[in-house]
């Protein structure tokens, strides 16, 4: 199908995050000398948000690629563009959300991802996605939906006004 292996894909994604982090740190170190503390905080706010979005992309790609690979192994199918299209269409972007991904893992593979990771890690994945959605869809500003989410009480100390300051 022209795709690289799951391991190569994950390695590529993590390498991209590391490069992004390096460029961000260099840029931040150059800029921080020219700005006051408040401005530095906003610059780091933007940097952390970019990196968080990249991290959620890695989570999504990993969950999706492993799911597809395991489906082919379980059902002894040969790799097919048509079957890939069916999987993609039926799962949409559900692998961005670990809870939705878990539904597919349970239904398609009888695997409950939640059984393999700690409760705190599970909640961190949920928070990661909730914060990513706020960054991408609300320009980083929390709304009523986010304030009512299970993530808000866990990260509320990082919220100032309507902005989430992650580090």
Tab-separated table of N, CA, C and O in Angstrom, residues 18 37 39 44 54 67 76 78 81 83 89 98 104 112 118 135-136 148 150 161 165:
chain	number	residue	atom	x	y	z
A	18	UNK	N	10.524	15.615	18.298
A	18	UNK	CA	11.826	15.988	18.870
A	18	UNK	C	12.428	17.165	18.106
A	18	UNK	O	12.947	18.119	18.707
A	37	UNK	N	8.422	38.954	31.321
A	37	UNK	CA	7.934	37.669	31.807
A	37	UNK	C	6.570	37.305	31.235
A	37	UNK	O	6.335	36.144	30.855
A	39	UNK	N	5.188	38.269	28.383
A	39	UNK	CA	5.324	37.937	26.964
A	39	UNK	C	5.993	36.565	26.794
A	39	UNK	O	5.599	35.784	25.929
A	44	UNK	N	5.715	30.758	25.413
A	44	UNK	CA	5.790	29.352	25.826
A	44	UNK	C	4.418	28.685	25.737
A	44	UNK	O	4.315	27.495	25.438
A	54	UNK	N	0.934	17.994	18.311
A	54	UNK	CA	1.779	16.977	17.662
A	54	UNK	C	1.744	15.673	18.454
A	54	UNK	O	1.668	14.588	17.875
A	67	UNK	N	-4.201	-0.814	15.335
A	67	UNK	CA	-5.527	-1.395	15.113
A	67	UNK	C	-5.583	-2.076	13.747
A	67	UNK	O	-5.989	-3.237	13.647
A	76	UNK	N	-6.671	-12.749	9.425
A	76	UNK	CA	-5.840	-13.388	8.409
A	76	UNK	C	-6.131	-12.877	6.995
A	76	UNK	O	-6.200	-13.634	6.031
A	78	UNK	N	-5.193	-10.457	3.747
A	78	UNK	CA	-4.047	-9.837	3.110
A	78	UNK	C	-4.301	-8.325	3.114
A	78	UNK	O	-5.444	-7.871	3.160
A	81	UNK	N	-6.121	-2.324	-0.108
A	81	UNK	CA	-6.533	-0.922	-0.115
A	81	UNK	C	-8.015	-0.782	0.147
A	81	UNK	O	-8.452	0.133	0.850
A	83	UNK	N	-9.987	-2.838	1.933
A	83	UNK	CA	-10.256	-3.069	3.358
A	83	UNK	C	-9.769	-1.882	4.186
A	83	UNK	O	-10.435	-1.456	5.133
A	89	UNK	N	-13.154	4.462	6.747
A	89	UNK	CA	-14.490	5.057	6.692
A	89	UNK	C	-15.290	4.748	7.955
A	89	UNK	O	-15.998	5.611	8.472
A	98	UNK	N	-9.077	8.506	22.616
A	98	UNK	CA	-8.733	7.187	23.143
A	98	UNK	C	-9.968	6.396	23.573
A	98	UNK	O	-10.000	5.170	23.440
A	104	UNK	N	-13.481	0.656	19.232
A	104	UNK	CA	-13.097	-0.113	18.043
A	104	UNK	C	-12.221	-1.306	18.417
A	104	UNK	O	-12.380	-2.401	17.875
A	112	UNK	N	-9.514	-4.539	25.382
A	112	UNK	CA	-9.862	-3.344	26.136
A	112	UNK	C	-8.562	-2.639	26.509
A	112	UNK	O	-7.849	-3.077	27.423
A	118	UNK	N	-2.470	2.253	33.266
A	118	UNK	CA	-2.962	2.698	34.570
A	118	UNK	C	-4.121	3.682	34.397
A	118	UNK	O	-4.277	4.310	33.342
A	135	UNK	N	-7.581	23.484	21.833
A	135	UNK	CA	-6.580	24.254	21.082
A	135	UNK	C	-7.006	24.383	19.626
A	135	UNK	O	-7.015	25.484	19.056
A	136	UNK	N	-7.365	23.271	19.010
A	136	UNK	CA	-7.649	23.244	17.574
A	136	UNK	C	-8.989	23.885	17.247
A	136	UNK	O	-9.097	24.660	16.293
A	148	UNK	N	-17.318	21.436	31.702
A	148	UNK	CA	-18.159	20.349	32.206
A	148	UNK	C	-17.519	18.974	31.981
A	148	UNK	O	-18.066	17.971	32.434
A	150	UNK	N	-14.730	15.796	32.142
A	150	UNK	CA	-14.010	15.149	33.242
A	150	UNK	C	-12.575	15.670	33.343
A	150	UNK	O	-11.940	15.542	34.393
A	161	UNK	N	-8.218	32.410	33.331
A	161	UNK	CA	-9.270	32.995	32.501
A	161	UNK	C	-9.856	31.888	31.656
A	161	UNK	O	-10.414	30.923	32.170
A	165	UNK	N	-2.726	26.841	30.286
A	165	UNK	CA	-1.276	26.945	30.271
A	165	UNK	C	-0.696	25.594	30.676
A	165	UNK	O	-0.643	25.269	31.854
